[in-house]
XYZ file of C-alpha atoms in Angstrom:
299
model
C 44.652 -24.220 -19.543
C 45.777 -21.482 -17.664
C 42.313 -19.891 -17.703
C 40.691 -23.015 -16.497
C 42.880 -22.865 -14.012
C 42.212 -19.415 -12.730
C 38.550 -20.094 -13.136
C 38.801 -23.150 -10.871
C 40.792 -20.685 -7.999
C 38.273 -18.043 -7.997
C 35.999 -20.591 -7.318
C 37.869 -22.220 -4.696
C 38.094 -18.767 -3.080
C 34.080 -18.088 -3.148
C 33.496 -21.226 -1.218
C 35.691 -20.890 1.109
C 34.511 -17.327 1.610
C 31.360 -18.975 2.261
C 32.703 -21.839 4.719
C 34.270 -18.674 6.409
C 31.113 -16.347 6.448
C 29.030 -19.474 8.057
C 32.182 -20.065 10.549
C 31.444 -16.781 11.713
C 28.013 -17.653 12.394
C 28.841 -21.457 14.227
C 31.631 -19.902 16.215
C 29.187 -16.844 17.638
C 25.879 -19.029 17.359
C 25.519 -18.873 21.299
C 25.293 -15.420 20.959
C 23.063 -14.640 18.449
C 20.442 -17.023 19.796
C 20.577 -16.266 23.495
C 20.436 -12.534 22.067
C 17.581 -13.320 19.930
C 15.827 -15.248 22.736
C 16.423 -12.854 24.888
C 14.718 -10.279 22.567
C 11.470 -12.200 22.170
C 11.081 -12.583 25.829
C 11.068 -9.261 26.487
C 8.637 -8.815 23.537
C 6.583 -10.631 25.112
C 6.530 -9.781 28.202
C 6.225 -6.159 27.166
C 2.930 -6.696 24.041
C 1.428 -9.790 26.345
C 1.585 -9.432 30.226
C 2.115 -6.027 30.845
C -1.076 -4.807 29.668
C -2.524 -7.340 31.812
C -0.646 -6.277 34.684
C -0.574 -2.121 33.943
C -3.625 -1.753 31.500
C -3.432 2.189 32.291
C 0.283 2.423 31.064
C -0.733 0.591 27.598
C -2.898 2.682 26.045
C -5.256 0.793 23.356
C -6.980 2.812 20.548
C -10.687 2.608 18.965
C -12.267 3.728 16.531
C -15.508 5.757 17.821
C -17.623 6.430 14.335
C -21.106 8.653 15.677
C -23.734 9.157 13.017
C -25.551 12.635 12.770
C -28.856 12.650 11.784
C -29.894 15.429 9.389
C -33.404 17.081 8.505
C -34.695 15.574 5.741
C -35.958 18.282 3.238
C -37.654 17.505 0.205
C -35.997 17.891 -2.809
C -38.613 21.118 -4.194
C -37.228 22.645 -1.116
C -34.021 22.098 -1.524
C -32.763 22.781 -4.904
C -34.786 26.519 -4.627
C -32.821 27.294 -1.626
C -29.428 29.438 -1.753
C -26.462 26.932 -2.406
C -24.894 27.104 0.813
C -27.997 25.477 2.487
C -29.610 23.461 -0.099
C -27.814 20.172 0.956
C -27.671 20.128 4.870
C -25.876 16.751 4.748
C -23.381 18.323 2.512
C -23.329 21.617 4.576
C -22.679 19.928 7.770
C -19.732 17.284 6.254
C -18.221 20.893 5.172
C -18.584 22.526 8.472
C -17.420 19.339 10.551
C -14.606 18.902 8.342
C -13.055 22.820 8.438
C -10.357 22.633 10.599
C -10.627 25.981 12.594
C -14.484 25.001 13.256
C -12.541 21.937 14.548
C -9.749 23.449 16.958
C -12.211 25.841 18.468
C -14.162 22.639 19.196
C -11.191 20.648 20.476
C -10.223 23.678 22.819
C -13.726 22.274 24.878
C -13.047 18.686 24.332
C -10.037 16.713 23.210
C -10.261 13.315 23.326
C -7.106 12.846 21.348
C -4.992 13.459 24.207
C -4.464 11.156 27.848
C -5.104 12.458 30.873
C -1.396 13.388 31.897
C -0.546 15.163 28.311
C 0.560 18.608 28.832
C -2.033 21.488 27.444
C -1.605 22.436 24.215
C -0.969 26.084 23.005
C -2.696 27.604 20.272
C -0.003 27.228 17.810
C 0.388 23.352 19.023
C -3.531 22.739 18.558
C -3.457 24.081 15.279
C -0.797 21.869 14.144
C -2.304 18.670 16.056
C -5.544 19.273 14.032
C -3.907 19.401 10.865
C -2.008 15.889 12.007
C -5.563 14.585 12.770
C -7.316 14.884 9.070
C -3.602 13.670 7.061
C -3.561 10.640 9.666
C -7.006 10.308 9.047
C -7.437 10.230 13.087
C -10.855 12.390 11.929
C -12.517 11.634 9.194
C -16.134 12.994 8.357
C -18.730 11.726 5.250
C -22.239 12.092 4.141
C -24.256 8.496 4.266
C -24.121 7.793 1.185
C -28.445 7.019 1.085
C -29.530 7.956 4.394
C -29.980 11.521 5.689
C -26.531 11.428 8.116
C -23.206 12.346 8.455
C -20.578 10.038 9.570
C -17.877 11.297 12.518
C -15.592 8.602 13.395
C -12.241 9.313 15.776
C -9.067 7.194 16.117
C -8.951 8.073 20.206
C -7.616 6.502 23.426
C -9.637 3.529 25.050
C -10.331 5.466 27.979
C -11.606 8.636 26.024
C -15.276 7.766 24.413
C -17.079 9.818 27.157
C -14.922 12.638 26.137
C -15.399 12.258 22.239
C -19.024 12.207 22.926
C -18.923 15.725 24.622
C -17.074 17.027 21.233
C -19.750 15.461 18.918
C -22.664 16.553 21.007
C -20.594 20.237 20.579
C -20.215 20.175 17.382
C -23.412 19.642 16.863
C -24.845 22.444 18.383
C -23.072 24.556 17.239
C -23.773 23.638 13.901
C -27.412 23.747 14.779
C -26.827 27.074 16.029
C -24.972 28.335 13.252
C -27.479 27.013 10.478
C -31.132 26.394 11.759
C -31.346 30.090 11.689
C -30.012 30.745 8.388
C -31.936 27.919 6.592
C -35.422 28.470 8.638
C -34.878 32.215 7.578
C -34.155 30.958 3.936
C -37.455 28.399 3.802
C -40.082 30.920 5.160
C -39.014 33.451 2.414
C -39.367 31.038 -0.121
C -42.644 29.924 0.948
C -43.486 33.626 1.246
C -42.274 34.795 -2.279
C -43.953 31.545 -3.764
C -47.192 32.733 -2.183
C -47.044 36.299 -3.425
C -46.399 35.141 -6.676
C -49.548 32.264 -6.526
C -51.391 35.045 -5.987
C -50.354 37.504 -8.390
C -51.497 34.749 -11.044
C -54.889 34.118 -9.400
C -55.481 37.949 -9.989
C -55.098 37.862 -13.670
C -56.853 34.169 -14.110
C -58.797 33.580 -17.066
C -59.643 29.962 -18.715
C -57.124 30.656 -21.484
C -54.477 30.852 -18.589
C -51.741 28.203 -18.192
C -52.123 27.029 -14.571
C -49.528 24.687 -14.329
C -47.037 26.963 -12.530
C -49.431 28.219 -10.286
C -49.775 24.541 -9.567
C -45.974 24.034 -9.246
C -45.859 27.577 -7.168
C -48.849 26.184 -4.666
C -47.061 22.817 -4.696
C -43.913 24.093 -3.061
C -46.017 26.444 -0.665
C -47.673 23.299 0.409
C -44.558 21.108 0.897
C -43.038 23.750 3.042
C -46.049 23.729 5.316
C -45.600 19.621 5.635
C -41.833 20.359 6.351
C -42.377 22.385 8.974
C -44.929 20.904 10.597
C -42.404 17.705 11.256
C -38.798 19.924 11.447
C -37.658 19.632 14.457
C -33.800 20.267 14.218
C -31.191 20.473 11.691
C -29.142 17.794 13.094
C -29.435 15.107 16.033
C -27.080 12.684 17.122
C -27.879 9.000 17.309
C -27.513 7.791 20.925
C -25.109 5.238 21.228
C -21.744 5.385 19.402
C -20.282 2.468 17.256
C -16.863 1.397 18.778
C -14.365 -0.513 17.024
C -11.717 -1.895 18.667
C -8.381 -1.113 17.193
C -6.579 -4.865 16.589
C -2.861 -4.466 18.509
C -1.065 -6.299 16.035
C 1.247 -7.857 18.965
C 2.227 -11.501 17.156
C 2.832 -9.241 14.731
C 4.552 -7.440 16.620
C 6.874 -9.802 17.849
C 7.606 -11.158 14.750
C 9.319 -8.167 13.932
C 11.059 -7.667 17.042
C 12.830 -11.568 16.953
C 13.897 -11.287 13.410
C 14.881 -7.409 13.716
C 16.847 -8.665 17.547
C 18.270 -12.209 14.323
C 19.949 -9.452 11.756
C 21.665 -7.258 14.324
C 22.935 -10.237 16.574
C 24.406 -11.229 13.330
C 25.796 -8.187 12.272
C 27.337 -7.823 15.983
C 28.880 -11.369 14.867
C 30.532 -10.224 12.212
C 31.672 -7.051 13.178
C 33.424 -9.029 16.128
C 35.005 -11.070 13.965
C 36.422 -8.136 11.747
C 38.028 -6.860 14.686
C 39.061 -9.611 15.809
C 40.753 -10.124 12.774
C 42.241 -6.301 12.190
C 43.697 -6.614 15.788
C 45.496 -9.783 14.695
C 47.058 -8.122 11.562
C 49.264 -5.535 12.447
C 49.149 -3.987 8.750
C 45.150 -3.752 9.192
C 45.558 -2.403 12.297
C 47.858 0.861 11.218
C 45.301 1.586 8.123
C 42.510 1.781 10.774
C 44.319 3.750 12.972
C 45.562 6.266 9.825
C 42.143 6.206 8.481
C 40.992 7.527 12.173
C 43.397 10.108 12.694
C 43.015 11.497 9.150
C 39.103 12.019 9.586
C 39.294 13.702 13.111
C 37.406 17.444 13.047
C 39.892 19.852 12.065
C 42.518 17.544 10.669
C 44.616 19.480 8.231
């Protein structure tokens, strides 16, 4: 019986620490909503009128993606070139995406930063750059059927012009940097595939196999039509594709009101607790021991 008993008190005891928990709550309700309210107003205010009224001060990101177009070269072209310049779509993705090619570019043109941001120092740059690629704020891809490579930047509003200047950079100098190379690379092919077409026509006799002078005169041939139509490794497209970047603010506010609900109700209770500890003088003298016993150089 006794058990019963005891079961019945503990119990009692967990509703009323309930009825007292939710007392809390009625008897500082004024606070926490005002507080609240007064939280989502400013919100507001702050996500939905001040970029109306100060649209310089709230900065809104897009996402600028620019597509590169890259010489097309025929596939008997391409897989009998060296390896670093067989793919040019491949060769330009790797050059776009090394980040020192990428800080010496952003030393000309960095749209990442406003107007009023401080210059950056060597050091600084580097480190920004790095930040760029992990928060995907750069990204760079081969098409994955068309002869292009994708740039797109995570940049200020007000910066396009500027991220325009870095992708027309970038791409001369990768056009400087690999049009010679390659060019170099396709006219001695053509010219060792020539030499050795006619080495065979020397020695031809109608017991001779002519299908690789066939293949040799083949390439020779599709180099010519290459070149005839090359006219640069890469070109980009004129107009960029801008994507506004959504600003989330009813999300937003969301957040703020119920983040602005939880601490107006912790405030509550902590009011309440020391309320309480000042009305108990026993509380009171473990609070104060327990604060002079964990002051800095208490012994």
């Amino acid at each position: 019986m006794s058990e019963i008993e005891n079961t019945n008190a503990n119990t009692a005891d967990d509703e009323i620490s309930l009825i007292d928990l939710f007392s809390v709550l009625i008897r500082h309700r004024m606070m926490i909503i005002i507080g609240t309210a007064v939280v989502f107003v400013l919100a507001a205010v702050y996500l939905f009128v001040c970029p109306l009224i100060f649209p310089k001060a709230m900065t809104r990101e897009v996402t600028v993606q620019y597509n590169v177009t890259v010489a097309s070269v025929p596939g008997v072209i391409g897989g009998q070139l060296p390896g670093r310049i067989s793919n040019l779509k491949s060769a330009i993705s790797g050059e776009f995406s090394d980040p020192v090619f990428l800080v010496k570019e952003l030393k000309k043109n960095n749209p990442f930063v406003t107007e009023n941001s401080k210059p950056l120092t060597d050091v600084e740059l580097n480190r920004a750059t790095q930040l760029l690629f992990k928060e995907k704020k750069i990204q760079v891809y081969g098409a994955p059927i068309r002869d292009e490579v994708v740039v797109t930047f995570k940049i200020p509003e007000d910066n396009i012009e500027k991220a325009t200047k870095l992708v027309d950079s970038m791409v001369v100098t990768v056009n400087n940097t690999i049009e010679g190379v390659f060019l170099t690379e396709v006219a001695k092919l053509k010219k060792t595939r020539q030499e050795t077409y006619d080495e065979i026509l020397k020695t031809y006799s109608e017991n001779s196999n002519i299908s690789d002078a066939q293949s040799l005169m083949l390439t020779v041939r599709q180099i010519d039509e290459f070149l005839q139509s090359y006219k640069i490794i890469a070109e980009r497209e004129v107009e960029p594709f801008v994507i506004l970047e959504p600003l989330g603010r009813v999300k937003k506010i969301i957040i703020a009101t119920f983040a602005a609900f939880f601490i107006f109700v912790f405030l509550a209770f902590l009011n309440n607790a020391i309320y309480n500890i000042k009305k108990d003088p026993e509380a009171s003298g473990k609070i104060k021991s327990a604060w002079d016993n964990g002051k800095l150089g208490k012994k």
